[in-house]
Coordinates of C-alpha atoms (C1' of nucleotides) in Angstrom, one line a residue:
Chain A
M1 CA -65.0 -250.0 45.9
T2 CA -62.6 -252.7 44.8
T3 CA -59.4 -251.9 43.0
A4 CA -60.4 -253.7 39.9
A5 CA -63.7 -251.8 39.8
A6 CA -61.9 -248.5 40.4
N7 CA -59.4 -249.3 37.7
H8 CA -62.2 -250.2 35.4
E9 CA -64.2 -247.0 36.1
E10 CA -61.1 -245.0 35.7
G11 CA -60.3 -246.7 32.4
Q12 CA -63.9 -245.9 31.4
K13 CA -63.5 -242.3 32.3
A14 CA -60.3 -242.1 30.4
A15 CA -61.9 -243.8 27.4
Q16 CA -64.8 -241.3 27.6
A17 CA -62.4 -238.4 27.6
E18 CA -60.5 -239.8 24.7
A19 CA -63.8 -240.4 22.9
A20 CA -64.9 -236.8 23.5
I21 CA -61.7 -235.5 22.2
L22 CA -61.9 -237.7 19.1
D23 CA -65.5 -236.6 18.5
A24 CA -64.6 -232.9 18.7
A25 CA -61.6 -233.5 16.5
R26 CA -63.8 -235.4 14.0
D27 CA -66.3 -232.5 13.8
L28 CA -63.7 -229.9 13.4
L29 CA -61.9 -231.9 10.8
A30 CA -65.1 -232.6 8.8
A31 CA -65.9 -228.9 8.9
G32 CA -62.7 -227.3 8.1
G33 CA -60.2 -230.0 7.1
V34 CA -56.9 -230.5 8.9
D35 CA -56.2 -226.8 9.0
G36 CA -59.5 -226.1 10.7
L37 CA -58.6 -228.6 13.4
S38 CA -56.7 -226.8 16.2
M39 CA -55.8 -228.2 19.5
R40 CA -57.2 -225.2 21.3
H41 CA -60.5 -225.5 19.5
V42 CA -60.8 -229.1 20.2
A43 CA -60.0 -228.4 23.9
E44 CA -62.5 -225.7 24.1
Q45 CA -65.2 -227.9 22.6
V46 CA -64.5 -230.7 25.1
G47 CA -64.1 -228.3 28.0
I48 CA -60.5 -228.9 28.9
S49 CA -57.3 -227.1 28.3
A50 CA -55.4 -227.6 25.1
T51 CA -52.4 -229.3 26.7
A52 CA -54.7 -231.9 28.4
I53 CA -55.1 -233.5 25.0
Y54 CA -51.4 -234.4 25.1
H55 CA -52.3 -236.7 27.9
Y56 CA -54.3 -238.9 25.5
F57 CA -52.6 -238.3 22.2
E58 CA -49.0 -237.7 21.2
G59 CA -49.8 -234.6 19.3
K60 CA -52.0 -233.2 16.5
Q61 CA -50.7 -235.7 14.0
D62 CA -51.6 -238.6 16.2
L63 CA -55.0 -237.1 16.8
V64 CA -55.6 -236.7 13.1
N65 CA -54.4 -240.2 12.4
R66 CA -56.9 -241.7 14.9
V67 CA -59.7 -239.7 13.3
V68 CA -58.6 -240.9 9.9
I69 CA -58.5 -244.5 10.9
H70 CA -62.0 -244.2 12.2
A71 CA -63.1 -242.5 9.1
F72 CA -61.6 -245.3 7.0
Q73 CA -63.7 -247.8 9.0
R74 CA -66.8 -245.8 8.3
F75 CA -65.8 -245.6 4.7
G76 CA -65.3 -249.3 4.4
A77 CA -68.7 -250.0 6.1
Y78 CA -70.4 -247.6 3.7
L79 CA -68.9 -249.3 0.7
T80 CA -69.8 -252.8 2.0
T81 CA -73.5 -252.0 2.6
A82 CA -73.8 -250.4 -0.9
M83 CA -72.2 -253.5 -2.5
E84 CA -74.0 -256.2 -0.6
S85 CA -77.4 -255.6 -2.2
H86 CA -76.0 -256.9 -5.5
P87 CA -75.1 -260.5 -6.3
E88 CA -71.5 -261.7 -6.0
G89 CA -69.6 -261.7 -9.3
S90 CA -72.1 -259.3 -10.9
V91 CA -71.0 -256.2 -12.7
E92 CA -73.7 -254.3 -10.8
R93 CA -71.8 -255.1 -7.6
I94 CA -68.8 -253.4 -8.9
S95 CA -70.5 -250.3 -10.3
A96 CA -72.5 -250.0 -7.1
L97 CA -69.1 -250.0 -5.3
G98 CA -67.9 -247.2 -7.6
E99 CA -71.0 -245.1 -7.1
A100 CA -70.8 -245.5 -3.3
Y101 CA -67.1 -244.4 -3.5
L102 CA -68.2 -241.2 -5.2
T103 CA -71.2 -240.6 -3.0
F104 CA -69.2 -241.0 0.2
A105 CA -66.5 -238.7 -1.1
L106 CA -69.0 -236.0 -2.1
E107 CA -71.0 -236.3 1.1
N108 CA -68.0 -236.3 3.4
Q109 CA -65.7 -234.1 1.5
A110 CA -63.5 -232.9 4.3
Y111 CA -63.1 -236.5 5.5
F112 CA -62.3 -237.7 2.1
R113 CA -59.7 -234.9 1.5
V114 CA -57.9 -236.1 4.7
L115 CA -58.2 -239.8 3.8
F116 CA -56.7 -239.3 0.4
S117 CA -54.6 -236.2 1.0
M118 CA -51.7 -236.1 -1.3
Q119 CA -49.8 -234.6 1.6
P120 CA -49.6 -237.8 3.6
K121 CA -48.0 -236.5 6.8
D122 CA -47.9 -240.0 8.1
P123 CA -48.3 -242.7 5.4
A124 CA -48.1 -245.4 8.0
V125 CA -51.8 -244.8 8.7
F126 CA -52.6 -246.8 5.7
E127 CA -51.1 -249.8 7.4
E128 CA -53.3 -249.4 10.5
V129 CA -56.6 -249.5 8.7
P130 CA -57.9 -253.0 9.2
E131 CA -59.1 -254.9 6.2
G132 CA -58.0 -252.2 3.8
G133 CA -60.5 -249.4 3.6
G134 CA -61.9 -250.2 0.3
Y135 CA -59.3 -251.9 -2.0
H136 CA -59.9 -255.4 -0.6
L137 CA -63.6 -255.1 -1.3
L138 CA -63.0 -254.0 -4.9
R139 CA -60.3 -256.6 -5.4
R140 CA -62.6 -259.4 -4.2
A141 CA -65.6 -258.2 -6.3
V142 CA -63.4 -258.0 -9.4
A143 CA -61.9 -261.5 -8.8
D144 CA -65.4 -262.9 -8.4
A145 CA -66.5 -261.2 -11.6
I146 CA -63.6 -262.6 -13.5
E147 CA -64.3 -266.1 -12.2
V148 CA -68.0 -265.9 -13.1
G149 CA -67.1 -264.5 -16.5
S150 CA -68.6 -261.0 -16.2
I151 CA -65.1 -259.6 -16.6
R152 CA -62.9 -261.0 -19.3
A153 CA -59.8 -262.8 -18.0
D154 CA -56.2 -262.1 -18.8
T155 CA -55.2 -261.3 -22.3
E156 CA -51.4 -261.2 -22.0
T157 CA -51.0 -258.8 -19.2
G158 CA -48.8 -255.8 -20.1
P159 CA -45.6 -254.3 -18.7
A160 CA -46.7 -254.2 -15.1
E161 CA -46.5 -258.0 -15.0
A162 CA -42.9 -257.7 -13.9
G163 CA -43.8 -257.4 -10.3
T164 CA -46.1 -260.5 -10.3
V165 CA -49.3 -258.3 -10.4
T166 CA -52.3 -260.4 -11.0
H167 CA -54.9 -259.6 -13.6
A168 CA -57.5 -259.0 -10.9
D169 CA -55.1 -256.5 -9.3
L170 CA -54.6 -254.6 -12.5
V171 CA -58.3 -254.4 -13.2
S172 CA -59.0 -253.3 -9.6
M173 CA -56.3 -250.6 -9.7
Y174 CA -57.7 -249.5 -13.1
L175 CA -61.3 -249.2 -11.8
W176 CA -60.1 -247.6 -8.6
S177 CA -58.0 -245.0 -10.5
T178 CA -61.0 -244.1 -12.7
A179 CA -63.4 -243.5 -9.8
H180 CA -60.8 -241.8 -7.6
G181 CA -59.6 -239.6 -10.4
L182 CA -63.1 -238.5 -11.3
V183 CA -63.9 -237.5 -7.8
T184 CA -60.6 -235.9 -6.9
L185 CA -60.8 -233.8 -10.0
A186 CA -64.3 -232.7 -9.0
L187 CA -63.2 -231.9 -5.4
C188 CA -60.3 -229.8 -6.5
G189 CA -62.5 -227.8 -8.9
A190 CA -60.7 -228.9 -12.0
S191 CA -63.8 -230.4 -13.6
S192 CA -65.0 -226.9 -14.3
R193 CA -62.1 -226.7 -16.8
C194 CA -64.2 -228.9 -19.1
E195 CA -66.7 -226.2 -19.9
C196 CA -69.4 -228.6 -20.8
G197 CA -72.4 -226.3 -20.9
G198 CA -74.3 -227.6 -17.9
L199 CA -71.8 -229.5 -15.8
P200 CA -73.2 -233.0 -15.3
S201 CA -73.1 -234.4 -11.8
V202 CA -70.2 -236.5 -10.8
I203 CA -72.5 -239.5 -10.6
D204 CA -73.9 -238.9 -14.1
L205 CA -70.3 -238.6 -15.4
Y206 CA -69.4 -241.8 -13.8
R207 CA -72.4 -243.6 -15.3
S208 CA -71.4 -242.3 -18.7
F209 CA -68.0 -243.9 -18.2
I210 CA -69.4 -247.3 -17.7
P211 CA -69.7 -248.1 -21.5
F212 CA -66.1 -247.0 -21.9
I213 CA -65.0 -249.2 -19.0
A214 CA -66.9 -252.1 -20.3
G215 CA -66.3 -251.9 -24.0
G216 CA -63.3 -249.6 -24.4
I217 CA -63.0 -246.6 -26.5
A218 CA -61.0 -248.0 -29.4
A219 CA -62.6 -248.1 -32.8
Q220 CA -62.5 -251.8 -33.0
R221 CA -61.7 -254.2 -30.3
G222 CA -58.3 -255.7 -30.4
G223 CA -57.2 -253.0 -32.7
Q224 CA -54.6 -250.6 -31.2
E225 CA -54.5 -252.3 -27.8
E226 CA -50.7 -252.0 -27.6
P227 CA -49.7 -248.5 -28.7
D228 CA -46.6 -248.9 -26.5
K229 CA -45.0 -245.8 -28.0
Chain B
M1 CA -32.5 -189.3 -16.9
T2 CA -35.9 -188.7 -18.4
T3 CA -39.0 -189.5 -16.5
A4 CA -40.1 -192.3 -18.9
A5 CA -36.7 -193.9 -18.6
A6 CA -36.8 -193.6 -14.8
N7 CA -40.3 -195.1 -14.7
H8 CA -39.2 -197.9 -16.9
E9 CA -36.1 -198.6 -14.8
E10 CA -38.2 -198.5 -11.7
G11 CA -40.7 -200.8 -13.2
Q12 CA -38.0 -203.2 -14.1
K13 CA -36.6 -203.1 -10.6
A14 CA -40.0 -203.8 -9.2
A15 CA -40.5 -206.6 -11.7
Q16 CA -37.1 -208.0 -10.6
A17 CA -38.1 -207.9 -7.0
E18 CA -41.3 -209.6 -7.8
A19 CA -39.6 -212.3 -9.8
A20 CA -37.1 -212.9 -7.0
I21 CA -39.9 -213.4 -4.5
L22 CA -41.7 -215.7 -6.9
D23 CA -38.6 -217.7 -7.5
A24 CA -38.0 -218.2 -3.8
A25 CA -41.6 -219.0 -3.3
R26 CA -41.5 -221.6 -6.1
D27 CA -38.4 -223.3 -4.6
L28 CA -39.9 -223.4 -1.1
L29 CA -43.2 -224.7 -2.4
A30 CA -41.6 -227.3 -4.6
A31 CA -39.5 -228.5 -1.6
G32 CA -42.0 -228.5 1.2
G33 CA -45.4 -227.9 -0.3
V34 CA -47.7 -225.0 0.8
D35 CA -46.9 -225.6 4.4
G36 CA -43.2 -225.3 3.8
L37 CA -43.7 -221.9 2.2
S38 CA -43.6 -219.3 4.9
M39 CA -43.4 -215.6 4.3
R40 CA -40.4 -215.2 6.6
H41 CA -38.5 -217.9 4.8
V42 CA -39.2 -216.4 1.4
A43 CA -38.2 -213.0 2.7
E44 CA -35.0 -214.4 4.2
Q45 CA -34.1 -216.1 0.9
V46 CA -34.7 -212.9 -1.1
G47 CA -32.9 -210.7 1.5
I48 CA -35.8 -208.5 2.5
S49 CA -38.2 -208.4 5.5
A50 CA -41.3 -210.6 5.5
T51 CA -43.7 -207.7 5.3
A52 CA -42.0 -206.3 2.2
I53 CA -43.6 -209.1 0.3
Y54 CA -47.0 -207.5 1.0
H55 CA -45.9 -204.7 -1.2
Y56 CA -45.9 -207.0 -4.2
F57 CA -48.5 -209.6 -3.2
E58 CA -51.7 -209.4 -1.3
G59 CA -50.8 -212.2 1.0
K60 CA -49.6 -215.7 1.1
Q61 CA -52.6 -217.0 -0.9
D62 CA -51.9 -214.6 -3.7
L63 CA -48.3 -215.5 -3.7
V64 CA -49.2 -219.2 -3.9
N65 CA -51.7 -218.5 -6.6
R66 CA -49.1 -216.8 -8.7
V67 CA -46.7 -219.7 -8.4
V68 CA -49.5 -222.1 -9.3
I69 CA -50.4 -220.2 -12.4
H70 CA -46.8 -220.3 -13.5
A71 CA -46.6 -224.0 -12.7
F72 CA -49.7 -224.6 -14.8
Q73 CA -48.0 -222.9 -17.7
R74 CA -44.9 -225.1 -17.3
F75 CA -47.2 -228.1 -17.0
G76 CA -49.0 -227.2 -20.2
A77 CA -45.8 -226.7 -22.1
Y78 CA -44.4 -230.0 -20.8
L79 CA -47.5 -231.8 -22.0
T80 CA -47.4 -230.1 -25.4
T81 CA -43.9 -231.0 -26.2
A82 CA -44.5 -234.6 -25.2
M83 CA -47.5 -234.8 -27.4
E84 CA -46.1 -233.1 -30.5
S85 CA -43.8 -235.8 -31.5
H86 CA -46.7 -238.0 -32.4
P87 CA -49.1 -237.6 -35.4
E88 CA -52.4 -235.8 -34.9
G89 CA -55.3 -238.1 -34.4
S90 CA -53.1 -241.0 -33.4
V91 CA -53.7 -243.0 -30.3
E92 CA -50.0 -242.7 -29.5
R93 CA -50.5 -239.0 -29.2
I94 CA -53.0 -239.5 -26.5
S95 CA -51.1 -242.1 -24.6
A96 CA -48.0 -239.9 -24.8
L97 CA -50.0 -237.2 -23.2
G98 CA -51.1 -239.5 -20.4
E99 CA -47.5 -240.6 -19.8
A100 CA -46.3 -237.0 -19.7
Y101 CA -49.1 -236.2 -17.2
L102 CA -47.8 -238.9 -14.9
T103 CA -44.1 -238.1 -15.4
F104 CA -44.6 -234.4 -14.6
A105 CA -46.6 -235.3 -11.5
L106 CA -44.0 -237.7 -10.3
E107 CA -41.1 -235.4 -11.0
N108 CA -42.7 -232.3 -9.6
Q109 CA -44.6 -233.8 -6.8
A110 CA -44.9 -230.8 -4.6
Y111 CA -45.9 -228.7 -7.5
F112 CA -48.5 -231.2 -8.6
R113 CA -49.9 -231.5 -5.1
V114 CA -50.5 -227.8 -5.0
L115 CA -51.9 -227.7 -8.6
F116 CA -54.5 -230.3 -7.9
S117 CA -54.9 -229.9 -4.2
M118 CA -58.3 -231.0 -3.0
Q119 CA -58.2 -228.0 -0.6
P120 CA -58.6 -225.4 -3.3
K121 CA -58.1 -222.3 -1.2
D122 CA -58.9 -220.2 -4.2
P123 CA -60.6 -222.2 -7.0
A124 CA -60.7 -219.0 -9.1
V125 CA -57.1 -219.8 -10.0
F126 CA -58.3 -222.3 -12.5
E127 CA -59.9 -219.5 -14.5
E128 CA -56.7 -217.6 -14.7
V129 CA -54.7 -220.3 -16.4
P130 CA -54.6 -219.4 -20.0
E131 CA -55.4 -222.1 -22.5
G132 CA -56.4 -224.6 -19.8
G133 CA -53.4 -226.3 -18.3
G134 CA -53.9 -229.6 -19.9
Y135 CA -57.6 -230.3 -20.6
H136 CA -57.7 -228.4 -23.9
L137 CA -54.8 -230.4 -25.2
L138 CA -56.4 -233.7 -24.3
R139 CA -59.8 -232.6 -25.6
R140 CA -58.3 -231.6 -29.0
A141 CA -56.3 -234.8 -29.2
V142 CA -59.4 -236.9 -28.5
A143 CA -61.5 -235.0 -30.9
D144 CA -58.9 -235.5 -33.6
A145 CA -58.7 -239.3 -32.9
I146 CA -62.5 -239.6 -33.1
E147 CA -62.5 -237.8 -36.4
V148 CA -59.7 -239.9 -37.8
G149 CA -61.4 -243.0 -36.5
S150 CA -58.9 -244.2 -34.0
I151 CA -61.4 -243.7 -31.2
R152 CA -64.9 -244.9 -31.8
A153 CA -67.6 -242.3 -32.1
D154 CA -70.7 -241.9 -30.0
T155 CA -72.8 -245.0 -29.1
E156 CA -75.8 -243.4 -27.5
T157 CA -74.2 -241.3 -24.9
G158 CA -75.4 -242.1 -21.4
P159 CA -76.9 -240.1 -18.5
A160 CA -74.4 -237.2 -18.6
E161 CA -75.9 -236.1 -21.9
A162 CA -78.4 -234.0 -20.0
G163 CA -76.0 -231.1 -19.9
T164 CA -75.1 -231.2 -23.6
V165 CA -71.8 -232.9 -23.0
T166 CA -70.2 -234.0 -26.2
H167 CA -68.8 -237.5 -26.7
A168 CA -65.3 -236.0 -27.0
D169 CA -65.7 -234.3 -23.7
L170 CA -66.9 -237.5 -22.1
V171 CA -64.0 -239.5 -23.4
S172 CA -61.6 -236.8 -22.4
M173 CA -62.9 -236.6 -18.9
Y174 CA -62.7 -240.4 -18.7
L175 CA -59.1 -240.5 -19.8
W176 CA -58.2 -237.6 -17.5
S177 CA -59.8 -239.3 -14.6
T178 CA -57.9 -242.5 -15.1
A179 CA -54.5 -240.9 -15.3
H180 CA -55.2 -238.4 -12.6
G181 CA -56.6 -241.1 -10.3
L182 CA -53.7 -243.4 -10.8
V183 CA -51.1 -240.7 -10.0
T184 CA -53.0 -239.2 -7.1
L185 CA -53.4 -242.6 -5.5
A186 CA -49.7 -243.1 -5.9
L187 CA -48.9 -239.7 -4.4
C188 CA -51.0 -240.2 -1.4
G189 CA -49.5 -243.6 -0.7
A190 CA -52.7 -245.5 -1.3
S191 CA -51.2 -247.7 -4.0
S192 CA -49.3 -249.6 -1.4
R193 CA -52.7 -251.0 -0.2
C194 CA -52.6 -253.2 -3.2
E195 CA -49.9 -255.4 -1.9
C196 CA -48.9 -256.6 -5.3
G197 CA -45.6 -258.3 -4.6
G198 CA -43.2 -255.9 -6.2
L199 CA -45.1 -252.7 -6.7
P200 CA -45.0 -251.8 -10.4
S201 CA -44.0 -248.3 -11.3
V202 CA -46.8 -245.9 -12.0
I203 CA -45.8 -245.7 -15.6
D204 CA -45.9 -249.5 -15.9
L205 CA -49.3 -249.6 -14.3
Y206 CA -50.5 -247.0 -16.7
R207 CA -49.2 -249.0 -19.7
S208 CA -51.0 -252.0 -18.4
F209 CA -54.2 -250.0 -18.4
I210 CA -54.0 -249.2 -22.1
P211 CA -55.6 -252.5 -23.2
F212 CA -58.5 -251.9 -20.8
I213 CA -59.0 -248.4 -22.0
A214 CA -58.8 -249.5 -25.6
G215 CA -60.8 -252.7 -25.5
G216 CA -62.7 -252.6 -22.2
I217 CA -62.9 -255.1 -19.5
A218 CA -66.2 -256.7 -20.2
A219 CA -66.3 -260.3 -21.2
Q220 CA -67.8 -259.5 -24.6
R221 CA -68.1 -256.2 -26.2
G222 CA -71.6 -254.7 -26.1
G223 CA -72.5 -257.1 -23.4
Q224 CA -73.3 -255.4 -20.0
E225 CA -72.6 -251.9 -21.2
E226 CA -75.5 -250.4 -19.3
P227 CA -75.7 -251.9 -15.9
D228 CA -77.4 -248.8 -14.7
K229 CA -78.5 -250.4 -11.4
Chain C
dG1 C1' -52.1 -240.9 59.5
dT2 C1' -48.6 -239.9 56.6
dC3 C1' -45.5 -240.9 52.7
dG4 C1' -44.9 -241.6 47.8
dT5 C1' -46.9 -242.4 43.4
dT6 C1' -49.8 -241.8 39.8
dA7 C1' -53.4 -239.8 36.7
dG8 C1' -55.3 -235.9 35.0
dA9 C1' -55.4 -231.4 34.4
dT10 C1' -53.6 -226.7 34.7
dT11 C1' -50.9 -222.2 33.6
dA12 C1' -46.9 -220.1 31.5
dA13 C1' -43.9 -220.0 28.0
dC14 C1' -41.5 -220.8 23.4
dA15 C1' -41.0 -220.7 18.7
dG16 C1' -43.3 -220.4 14.7
dT17 C1' -47.1 -218.7 11.6
dG18 C1' -49.8 -214.8 8.5
dT19 C1' -51.0 -210.3 8.8
dT20 C1' -51.6 -205.2 10.1
dA21 C1' -50.1 -200.6 11.5
dA22 C1' -46.9 -197.3 11.9
dG23 C1' -42.7 -195.3 10.9
dT24 C1' -38.3 -194.5 8.0
dG25 C1' -35.3 -193.0 4.3
dA26 C1' -34.5 -192.1 -0.3
dA27 C1' -36.2 -190.4 -4.7
dG28 C1' -38.9 -187.4 -7.5
dT29 C1' -42.2 -183.5 -8.3
dC30 C1' -44.0 -179.0 -7.7
Chain D
dG1 C1' -37.8 -176.3 0.5
dA2 C1' -42.2 -178.7 1.0
dC3 C1' -45.0 -182.6 -0.5
dT4 C1' -45.7 -187.0 -2.1
dT5 C1' -44.7 -191.5 -3.4
dC6 C1' -42.2 -195.8 -3.3
dA7 C1' -39.8 -199.6 -1.1
dC8 C1' -39.1 -201.1 2.9
dT9 C1' -38.4 -201.8 8.0
dT10 C1' -39.6 -202.7 12.9
dA11 C1' -43.1 -203.6 16.3
dA12 C1' -47.0 -205.8 17.4
dC13 C1' -51.3 -208.8 17.2
dA14 C1' -53.6 -213.0 17.2
dC15 C1' -53.0 -217.3 16.1
dT16 C1' -50.6 -222.1 15.8
dG17 C1' -48.4 -226.8 17.9
dT18 C1' -45.8 -228.1 21.7
dT19 C1' -42.9 -228.3 26.1
dA20 C1' -42.0 -227.7 31.0
dA21 C1' -43.3 -227.1 35.4
dT22 C1' -46.9 -227.1 38.6
dC23 C1' -51.0 -228.4 41.0
dT24 C1' -54.7 -231.5 42.8
dA25 C1' -57.1 -235.4 43.9
dA26 C1' -57.0 -240.3 44.5
dC27 C1' -54.8 -244.4 45.7
dG28 C1' -51.7 -248.0 48.0
dA29 C1' -48.1 -249.0 51.5
dC30 C1' -46.1 -248.6 55.7

DNA sequence: GTCGTTAGATTAACAGTGTTAAGTGAAGTC
DNA sequence: GACTTCACTTAACACTGTTAATCTAACGAC
């Protein structure tokens, strides 16, 4: 066996071990969140000792980060496919993106909790996600819609302008906030505070928001748009 | 000393001990979140042994719950005072409520993280908060604004209607989602994904959202209000 | 063939966690 | 004085992440 081949095989074996650890970590994390992921459980599942993991990962945080990065990629792919079936620049494309956001969050709750945990143990993870796990897609869809004319263009952007934030960025952040807020409230159980007889599903709620997002909630358009205290 | 007086004094002493534990727990929780709160640290701060806490609380979860309930009360009071300086039914009242929501979250980050953690160890806590730590205020403000005519009334409510959700509930949930989403994205560090040159402050962003919330983002009102796929 | 090196894994141990069980001392009651 | 109750302590258990030291097998070099 040549050295190169040996190295390659070894590298493959190492990669396999790493992948096995990541798989086990992913399962445990999806099942019980970051607290349910313990080094010893991961090791047990893989069939090695707990400390062996430290040969491949720097520690638990590193292991979690790697899982999170992978989850962000899956998340991005999920959003992309949901979006692609609608024409560029269309409002449908954006609302499909929103619904996919909610669906992924609800179907992969433990994942989503870790992705957007408010306890970012290591905020640097966000930098490592290639192509931005979602925002770039939204941003582009919004920019297209503005260009096509489905979304109205700038009407004297407000206070945030100071930091050279574009109108498309503002609209994107706004839409992101709405979808994200809805689903995080649902996931933390706060929605139950609104004792609306039969709790509507999150998706139904989101669809009910669309008219507000499109047309606003003010009595007449252009009315009290600037109630800046 | 009479029995009643002794009982009373003892009850007071017990209440003082409980309060001391709660105070220490609150400080630790505010400083380092739920992970930073350890029974031994609380005990050390109070000057007792860790297991003594179990004489007053069922366990760590119970201790956290009690702190959370108290935090919700503070939160509700904070929102109320911020709101009261604006006339009933006014849009200003609602936007002041939103800004107060953000301000509290940003100034009491560890608190807020625990209040609206997506890992609700004990979702029953939400039931124990008297008067609904925020939603009721919003709901009433929205209902007033609709009645006065600052917010437009129902225009054929959408899919969520199935569960007899009122228009005021829908609008409230919508507004709550937007503010909550904005602040949770900021707290988890996701806002940095939007590489908008100089990141605007959360409050500035929120103020920039007001025109969207009031007038919508669609090119023309009533246009594509129902893009239901 | 033996030396040294390296990768990959192991066991033992440490400091920390929440929690339980058993015991202690003081106070009050009968 | 005996009994009970309260507030609390110490000891211990089963976990946790992590470090240090050790072992084994494979490899290249001399």
